[in-house]
Short mmCIF file of C-alpha atoms and ligand atoms in Angstrom, two decimals:
data_model
loop_
_atom_site.label_atom_id
_atom_site.label_comp_id
_atom_site.label_asym_id
_atom_site.label_seq_id
_atom_site.Cartn_x
_atom_site.Cartn_y
_atom_site.Cartn_z
CA MET A 1 -10.99 38.64 33.06
CA TYR A 2 -12.49 35.28 34.02
CA GLU A 3 -15.89 36.03 32.50
CA PRO A 4 -16.84 33.56 29.75
CA SER A 5 -17.46 34.93 26.27
CA PRO A 6 -18.73 33.28 23.07
CA ALA A 7 -15.15 33.29 21.76
CA ASN A 8 -14.27 30.70 24.43
CA LYS A 9 -16.75 28.24 22.85
CA PHE A 10 -17.89 26.86 26.21
CA THR A 11 -20.67 24.31 25.88
CA PHE A 12 -22.66 22.01 28.16
CA GLY A 13 -24.93 19.08 27.40
CA LEU A 14 -28.59 19.20 28.38
CA TRP A 15 -27.72 16.15 30.52
CA THR A 16 -24.97 17.95 32.47
CA VAL A 17 -26.63 20.93 34.16
CA GLY A 18 -29.85 18.93 33.78
CA ASN A 19 -28.46 16.07 35.89
CA ILE A 20 -30.98 15.31 38.65
CA GLY A 21 -28.50 13.57 40.91
CA ARG A 22 -29.68 9.97 40.66
CA ASP A 23 -26.97 7.43 41.51
CA PRO A 24 -26.92 3.63 41.95
CA PHE A 25 -27.73 4.06 45.63
CA GLY A 26 -30.10 6.99 45.67
CA GLU A 27 -33.08 8.67 44.11
CA PRO A 28 -32.95 12.03 42.32
CA VAL A 29 -32.22 15.04 44.51
CA ARG A 30 -33.10 17.80 42.05
CA SER A 31 -36.20 18.31 39.94
CA ALA A 32 -35.91 17.94 36.20
CA LEU A 33 -35.49 21.11 34.14
CA SER A 34 -37.06 21.36 30.70
CA PRO A 35 -34.71 21.84 27.73
CA VAL A 36 -35.97 25.42 27.41
CA GLU A 37 -35.18 26.10 31.08
CA ILE A 38 -31.70 24.64 30.62
CA VAL A 39 -31.02 26.88 27.62
CA HIS A 40 -31.92 29.92 29.72
CA LEU A 41 -29.80 28.68 32.63
CA LEU A 42 -26.81 28.23 30.31
CA ALA A 43 -27.31 31.66 28.82
CA GLU A 44 -27.47 33.15 32.33
CA VAL A 45 -24.12 31.62 33.34
CA GLY A 46 -22.45 32.65 30.08
CA ALA A 47 -22.14 29.47 28.01
CA TRP A 48 -21.86 29.66 24.22
CA GLY A 49 -23.60 26.45 23.25
CA VAL A 50 -25.73 23.49 24.26
CA ASN A 51 -25.47 19.87 23.13
CA PHE A 52 -27.98 17.06 23.51
CA HIS A 53 -28.84 13.42 23.10
CA ASP A 54 -32.00 12.84 21.06
CA ASN A 55 -33.94 11.90 24.19
CA ASP A 56 -32.62 14.76 26.33
CA LEU A 57 -34.70 16.90 24.01
CA VAL A 58 -37.44 14.64 22.62
CA PRO A 59 -38.66 11.83 24.91
CA ILE A 60 -38.25 8.37 23.42
CA ASP A 61 -42.03 7.88 23.23
CA ALA A 62 -42.91 11.32 21.83
CA THR A 63 -45.39 11.51 18.97
CA PRO A 64 -44.41 13.39 15.78
CA ALA A 65 -46.64 16.28 16.88
CA GLU A 66 -44.93 16.43 20.28
CA ARG A 67 -41.54 16.36 18.58
CA GLU A 68 -42.53 19.34 16.43
CA ARG A 69 -43.71 21.37 19.42
CA ILE A 70 -40.58 20.54 21.47
CA VAL A 71 -38.23 21.46 18.64
CA ARG A 72 -40.12 24.69 18.00
CA ASP A 73 -39.93 25.72 21.67
CA PHE A 74 -36.27 24.76 21.88
CA ARG A 75 -35.42 26.72 18.77
CA ALA A 76 -37.26 29.74 20.13
CA ALA A 77 -35.15 29.51 23.32
CA LEU A 78 -31.97 29.32 21.22
CA ASP A 79 -33.06 32.35 19.20
CA ALA A 80 -33.95 34.29 22.34
CA THR A 81 -30.61 33.59 24.03
CA GLY A 82 -28.22 33.34 21.08
CA LEU A 83 -27.03 29.89 22.19
CA VAL A 84 -25.90 27.52 19.43
CA VAL A 85 -26.00 23.72 19.09
CA PRO A 86 -22.54 22.63 17.92
CA MET A 87 -22.87 18.93 18.77
CA ALA A 88 -25.54 16.26 19.08
CA THR A 89 -25.54 12.57 19.91
CA THR A 90 -27.81 9.55 20.42
CA ASN A 91 -28.90 7.96 23.64
CA LEU A 92 -28.06 4.31 22.96
CA PHE A 93 -27.67 3.34 26.60
CA THR A 94 -30.66 4.22 28.82
CA ASP A 95 -33.42 2.11 27.34
CA PRO A 96 -33.48 -1.58 28.39
CA ALA A 97 -33.42 -2.51 24.69
CA PHE A 98 -29.74 -1.55 24.74
CA LYS A 99 -28.72 -3.60 27.77
CA ASP A 100 -26.45 -5.79 25.60
CA GLY A 101 -25.22 -2.89 23.52
CA ALA A 102 -26.63 -1.02 20.54
CA PHE A 103 -24.43 -1.46 17.46
CA THR A 104 -22.73 -4.48 19.09
CA SER A 105 -25.76 -6.18 20.62
CA ASN A 106 -26.03 -9.90 19.98
CA ASP A 107 -29.62 -9.28 18.89
CA ALA A 108 -29.68 -8.17 15.25
CA ARG A 109 -33.07 -6.50 15.82
CA VAL A 110 -31.46 -4.25 18.42
CA ARG A 111 -28.63 -3.41 16.00
CA ALA A 112 -31.20 -2.45 13.36
CA TYR A 113 -33.21 -0.36 15.86
CA ALA A 114 -30.02 1.41 16.96
CA LEU A 115 -29.32 2.41 13.34
CA GLN A 116 -32.86 3.70 12.89
CA LYS A 117 -32.70 5.66 16.16
CA THR A 118 -29.34 7.17 15.22
CA MET A 119 -30.46 8.24 11.73
CA ARG A 120 -33.43 10.05 13.31
CA ALA A 121 -31.19 11.59 15.97
CA ILE A 122 -28.75 12.76 13.29
CA ASP A 123 -31.65 14.43 11.46
CA LEU A 124 -32.67 16.15 14.70
CA GLY A 125 -29.13 17.32 15.46
CA VAL A 126 -28.59 18.69 11.96
CA GLU A 127 -31.98 20.39 12.03
CA LEU A 128 -30.76 22.38 15.05
CA GLY A 129 -27.34 23.19 13.61
CA ALA A 130 -25.03 20.46 14.91
CA GLN A 131 -21.80 20.01 12.94
CA THR A 132 -20.27 17.33 15.14
CA TYR A 133 -21.96 14.05 15.99
CA VAL A 134 -20.66 12.16 19.01
CA PHE A 135 -20.72 8.40 19.42
CA TRP A 136 -20.24 7.23 22.99
CA GLY A 137 -20.77 3.49 23.17
CA GLY A 138 -21.91 3.35 26.76
CA ARG A 139 -23.35 -0.16 26.42
CA GLU A 140 -20.96 -1.43 23.74
CA GLY A 141 -19.16 -3.91 25.93
CA VAL A 142 -19.57 -6.97 28.09
CA GLU A 143 -19.60 -8.29 31.61
CA THR A 144 -18.40 -11.66 30.35
CA ASP A 145 -16.38 -12.42 27.23
CA ALA A 146 -18.33 -15.69 27.01
CA ALA A 147 -21.08 -13.57 25.45
CA LYS A 148 -19.45 -12.56 22.18
CA SER A 149 -16.20 -12.29 20.33
CA PRO A 150 -14.54 -8.89 20.64
CA SER A 151 -13.62 -9.03 16.95
CA ASP A 152 -17.27 -9.57 16.00
CA SER A 153 -18.11 -6.52 18.10
CA ILE A 154 -15.45 -4.45 16.38
CA LYS A 155 -16.84 -5.51 12.98
CA ARG A 156 -20.42 -4.72 14.03
CA PHE A 157 -19.41 -1.29 15.30
CA ARG A 158 -17.53 -0.62 12.05
CA ASP A 159 -20.50 -1.71 9.93
CA ALA A 160 -22.78 0.64 11.88
CA LEU A 161 -20.47 3.64 11.52
CA ASN A 162 -19.95 3.00 7.83
CA PHE A 163 -23.71 2.75 7.31
CA LEU A 164 -24.30 6.01 9.17
CA ALA A 165 -21.49 7.80 7.37
CA ASP A 166 -23.10 6.82 4.08
CA TYR A 167 -26.45 8.06 5.41
CA VAL A 168 -24.92 11.44 6.26
CA ARG A 169 -23.31 11.68 2.83
CA ALA A 170 -26.55 10.68 1.09
CA GLN A 171 -28.39 13.49 2.93
CA GLY A 172 -25.67 15.97 2.03
CA TYR A 173 -25.13 16.85 5.69
CA ALA A 174 -21.89 18.63 6.66
CA LEU A 175 -21.44 16.50 9.74
CA ARG A 176 -18.34 14.94 11.25
CA PHE A 177 -18.33 12.02 13.65
CA ALA A 178 -16.41 12.12 16.95
CA LEU A 179 -15.94 8.78 18.72
CA GLU A 180 -15.70 8.88 22.51
CA PRO A 181 -13.86 6.08 24.30
CA LYS A 182 -14.29 4.93 27.89
CA PRO A 183 -12.73 1.90 29.59
CA ASN A 184 -15.69 0.74 31.71
CA GLU A 185 -19.00 1.88 33.30
CA PRO A 186 -21.75 1.20 32.75
CA ARG A 187 -20.57 -2.13 31.25
CA GLY A 188 -17.90 -4.18 32.98
CA ASP A 189 -15.59 -3.56 30.04
CA LEU A 190 -16.28 -1.32 27.06
CA TYR A 191 -14.84 -1.92 23.61
CA PHE A 192 -12.41 0.73 22.30
CA ALA A 193 -11.31 1.63 25.82
CA THR A 194 -8.98 4.52 25.08
CA VAL A 195 -8.32 7.36 22.65
CA GLY A 196 -5.47 5.35 21.18
CA ALA A 197 -7.79 2.41 20.50
CA MET A 198 -10.27 4.71 18.74
CA LEU A 199 -7.56 6.33 16.62
CA GLY A 200 -6.44 2.92 15.40
CA PHE A 201 -10.02 1.86 14.67
CA ILE A 202 -10.86 5.02 12.70
CA GLU A 203 -8.29 4.17 10.05
CA THR A 204 -10.21 0.94 9.31
CA LEU A 205 -13.45 2.82 8.45
CA ALA A 206 -14.79 3.53 4.98
CA TYR A 207 -14.49 7.33 5.39
CA PRO A 208 -11.75 7.91 7.95
CA GLU A 209 -11.54 11.60 7.06
CA MET A 210 -15.11 12.08 8.36
CA VAL A 211 -14.30 10.57 11.74
CA GLY A 212 -12.29 11.84 14.68
CA VAL A 213 -12.38 11.51 18.45
CA ASN A 214 -14.11 13.13 21.41
CA PRO A 215 -11.68 12.43 24.25
CA GLU A 216 -13.06 12.81 27.78
CA MET A 217 -10.66 13.76 30.54
CA ALA A 218 -12.25 11.52 33.18
CA HIS A 219 -12.37 8.52 30.88
CA GLU A 220 -8.62 8.44 30.24
CA GLN A 221 -8.01 9.15 33.92
CA MET A 222 -10.22 6.20 34.90
CA ALA A 223 -7.78 4.07 32.90
CA GLY A 224 -4.85 5.66 34.72
CA LEU A 225 -3.65 7.35 31.55
CA ASN A 226 -2.26 10.82 30.88
CA PHE A 227 -5.11 12.73 29.22
CA LEU A 228 -2.85 15.36 27.70
CA HIS A 229 -0.88 12.69 25.87
CA ALA A 230 -4.07 11.20 24.45
CA VAL A 231 -5.30 14.64 23.33
CA ALA A 232 -1.93 15.44 21.78
CA GLN A 233 -1.97 12.22 19.79
CA ALA A 234 -5.45 13.02 18.52
CA TRP A 235 -4.48 16.59 17.67
CA GLU A 236 -1.31 15.54 15.91
CA ALA A 237 -3.32 13.10 13.79
CA GLY A 238 -5.83 15.83 12.86
CA LYS A 239 -8.52 13.96 14.82
CA LEU A 240 -9.38 16.24 17.73
CA PHE A 241 -12.94 16.98 16.56
CA HIS A 242 -14.38 17.67 20.02
CA ILE A 243 -13.37 17.43 23.70
CA ASP A 244 -15.18 16.57 26.95
CA LEU A 245 -13.70 18.42 29.91
CA ASN A 246 -14.31 17.35 33.49
CA ASP A 247 -12.34 15.78 36.32
CA GLN A 248 -11.94 12.46 38.09
CA VAL A 249 -10.10 10.93 41.01
CA ILE A 250 -8.20 7.91 39.73
CA GLY A 251 -9.49 4.64 41.15
CA ARG A 252 -12.96 5.96 41.95
CA PHE A 253 -16.30 5.43 40.23
CA ASP A 254 -17.15 7.55 37.18
CA GLN A 255 -17.36 10.96 38.88
CA ASP A 256 -17.71 13.58 36.10
CA LEU A 257 -16.46 16.31 38.44
CA ARG A 258 -16.35 20.04 37.77
CA PHE A 259 -13.47 20.83 35.41
CA GLY A 260 -10.32 21.85 37.27
CA SER A 261 -11.64 20.73 40.65
CA HIS A 262 -9.26 17.88 41.31
CA ASN A 263 -6.24 17.31 39.05
CA ILE A 264 -5.28 20.96 38.77
CA LYS A 265 -1.87 20.34 37.28
CA SER A 266 -3.23 18.01 34.56
CA ALA A 267 -5.96 20.52 33.80
CA PHE A 268 -3.36 23.28 33.52
CA PHE A 269 -1.18 21.42 31.01
CA LEU A 270 -4.28 20.47 29.05
CA VAL A 271 -5.58 24.04 28.80
CA LYS A 272 -2.10 25.27 27.96
CA TYR A 273 -1.86 22.68 25.18
CA LEU A 274 -5.28 23.49 23.69
CA GLU A 275 -4.52 27.20 23.72
CA ASP A 276 -0.93 26.84 22.46
CA VAL A 277 -1.83 24.67 19.47
CA GLY A 278 -4.87 26.80 18.65
CA TYR A 279 -7.60 24.18 19.10
CA ASP A 280 -10.66 25.90 17.66
CA GLY A 281 -13.50 23.56 18.64
CA SER A 282 -16.00 23.50 21.48
CA ARG A 283 -14.77 23.31 25.06
CA HIS A 284 -17.52 21.02 26.21
CA PHE A 285 -17.98 20.39 29.93
CA ASP A 286 -19.29 16.86 30.31
CA ALA A 287 -19.76 16.90 34.05
CA HIS A 288 -22.41 17.48 36.67
CA ALA A 289 -22.86 19.14 40.04
CA TYR A 290 -22.31 17.26 43.29
CA ARG A 291 -25.41 15.40 44.42
CA THR A 292 -25.54 17.73 47.41
CA GLU A 293 -26.41 20.74 45.24
CA ASP A 294 -29.68 22.55 44.62
CA ALA A 295 -30.49 24.71 41.59
CA GLU A 296 -28.09 27.46 42.70
CA GLY A 297 -25.34 24.89 43.24
CA VAL A 298 -25.80 23.70 39.67
CA LYS A 299 -25.06 27.23 38.45
CA ASP A 300 -22.05 27.39 40.77
CA PHE A 301 -20.87 24.16 39.16
CA ALA A 302 -21.29 25.44 35.61
CA ARG A 303 -19.67 28.80 36.36
CA GLY A 304 -16.83 26.99 38.12
CA CYS A 305 -16.02 24.84 35.06
CA MET A 306 -15.68 27.90 32.81
CA ARG A 307 -13.92 30.05 35.40
CA ASN A 308 -11.34 27.33 36.09
CA TYR A 309 -10.67 27.01 32.37
CA LEU A 310 -10.15 30.78 32.07
CA ILE A 311 -7.95 30.94 35.18
CA LEU A 312 -5.79 28.14 33.79
CA LYS A 313 -5.69 29.86 30.41
CA GLU A 314 -4.33 32.96 32.10
CA LYS A 315 -1.79 30.83 34.00
CA ALA A 316 -0.70 29.32 30.68
CA ALA A 317 -0.11 32.80 29.26
CA ARG A 318 1.98 33.63 32.34
CA PHE A 319 3.95 30.41 31.92
CA ASN A 320 4.67 31.36 28.32
CA ALA A 321 5.72 34.87 29.34
CA ASP A 322 7.77 33.89 32.40
CA ALA A 323 11.38 34.76 31.59
CA GLU A 324 12.91 32.29 34.04
CA ILE A 325 10.72 29.40 32.90
CA GLN A 326 11.33 30.20 29.25
CA ALA A 327 15.09 30.42 29.80
CA LEU A 328 15.06 26.99 31.44
CA LEU A 329 13.07 25.59 28.52
CA ALA A 330 15.43 27.14 26.00
CA ASP A 331 18.43 25.58 27.77
CA LEU A 332 16.79 22.18 27.76
CA ASN A 333 16.90 21.67 24.05
CA LEU A 334 20.62 21.13 23.90
CA THR A 335 22.13 20.80 20.47
CA ASP A 336 25.36 21.68 18.74
CA SER A 337 26.78 21.54 15.25
CA SER A 338 28.28 18.07 15.85
CA VAL A 339 24.89 16.35 15.72
CA ALA A 340 23.65 18.07 12.55
CA ALA A 341 25.30 15.34 10.50
CA TYR A 342 23.46 12.63 12.46
CA LEU A 343 19.84 13.68 12.88
CA GLY A 344 17.27 14.01 10.12
CA PRO A 345 15.64 11.74 7.57
CA TYR A 346 17.50 8.57 6.73
CA THR A 347 20.28 8.79 4.15
CA ALA A 348 23.06 6.31 3.57
CA GLU A 349 25.57 9.06 4.50
CA ARG A 350 23.80 9.82 7.75
CA ALA A 351 23.67 6.16 8.68
CA ALA A 352 27.39 5.81 7.88
CA ALA A 353 28.23 8.94 9.89
CA LEU A 354 26.27 7.56 12.85
CA GLN A 355 27.99 4.16 12.57
CA ALA A 356 31.36 5.92 12.71
CA ALA A 357 30.52 8.39 15.49
CA THR A 358 31.80 8.18 19.05
CA PHE A 359 29.55 9.38 21.85
CA ASP A 360 30.67 10.30 25.35
CA ARG A 361 28.01 8.14 26.98
CA LYS A 362 29.16 8.96 30.54
CA ALA A 363 28.87 12.68 29.88
CA LEU A 364 25.40 12.19 28.40
CA GLY A 365 24.34 10.28 31.50
CA ALA A 366 25.86 12.83 33.86
CA ARG A 367 23.77 15.75 32.62
CA GLY A 368 21.12 17.17 34.95
CA TYR A 369 17.94 18.28 33.19
CA GLY A 370 16.64 20.71 35.81
CA TYR A 371 13.08 19.46 35.71
CA GLU A 372 12.69 19.78 39.49
CA ARG A 373 13.29 23.51 39.22
CA LEU A 374 11.05 23.81 36.18
CA ASP A 375 8.22 21.90 37.81
CA GLN A 376 8.56 23.85 41.07
CA LEU A 377 8.28 27.12 39.17
CA THR A 378 5.18 25.74 37.47
CA ILE A 379 3.67 24.78 40.81
CA GLU A 380 4.47 28.19 42.31
CA LEU A 381 2.83 29.82 39.34
CA LEU A 382 -0.25 27.65 39.81
CA LEU A 383 -0.35 28.27 43.55
CA GLY A 384 -0.30 31.99 42.94
CA VAL A 385 3.00 32.95 44.55
CA ARG A 386 4.67 33.68 41.25
C1 GLT B 1 -22.93 10.27 29.20
C2 GLT B 1 -21.47 9.89 29.21
C3 GLT B 1 -20.62 10.87 28.51
C4 GLT B 1 -20.91 10.99 27.06
C5 GLT B 1 -22.27 11.50 26.77
C6 GLT B 1 -22.52 11.42 25.29
S1 GLT B 1 -23.49 10.78 27.69
O1 GLT B 1 -23.16 11.30 30.10
O2 GLT B 1 -21.06 9.75 30.56
O3 GLT B 1 -19.27 10.63 28.70
O4 GLT B 1 -20.04 11.97 26.54
O5 GLT B 1 -23.25 10.31 24.93
MN1 MN B 2 -17.92 10.67 31.85
MN1 MN B 3 -18.30 12.40 27.73
#
């Protein structure tokens, strides 16, 4: 029942199960796996797909001949395992050239190099089947606002995305862009800190229909925000092109924890939402194993992400089928014929009827909503006693 299947569309990045456990205070604790080894690992644990940054697959200094060999071997591993590549992205944050940003760097030569690198990375992603292209601006920010104007940075980022969208169109690629916000880390402050900020920005682009968001659970949580609400706003706007699932303790460093390992209730409402609305895209786990883990622990981590999703999916089905919970929900949406004349699109009649209406404000304020009971039933369901 909790075994992953291709229909679940579970994916991992090469950089997730491939994470070697380096942190700002310590050296790597695990040896690097080759992309081919990672594909086989993901197939073994039951994932559907694998995503990558250009340099997760092809080292930044690779020659064209090396690139060809690496892509050939990777494709052979995909063919052997049946894994697909639904998403690709560019590493615009590791190399020192990007220390002041990529598309928003104050050095125009860096901005030009970032465009070149991204065009090549788009070609690579499309070559391997990617249909979604993620932009995470890990270095697009500042430590000090003395450095540059945030509006110049917004304009530079827009110019870059418009250029790249035109590139994709000129190549005839069927590729959509998914912008991934984050409030901070690795820069002191990153531009476009939240899903809401990205959604507003997208409407200012040349081809807004090509561009959506890739919300990451931990990133909204780092900002103290409700991830479900961000996802719902993206979904409602037709912009939920991709999603990064993981977990995070609010107030801590960027943890990228196993999905469902910490904020179980938030994860539950998120899974329930994605399943209820019929989100059809990848469920991408952008997380990594604890630094304490060896190769087996990495598999435990990956299996745990998918298993937690499936457990929560089953809990969501129970929630939807629970007669007591559903009766409470049905009672909540109180309405009667008296309000039919008041609610709906504006008309002069409706406005006049509302102006003339009398409301029993005290009675409205006296009503109990029963959310304690509803939430307790939810918790009991999650804790397995229901
Ligand atoms: C990096 C980051 C993630 C982004 C990845 C895509 S890379 O691991 O922490 O949130 O989704 O660039
Ligand atoms: Mn993250
Ligand atoms: Mn992410």
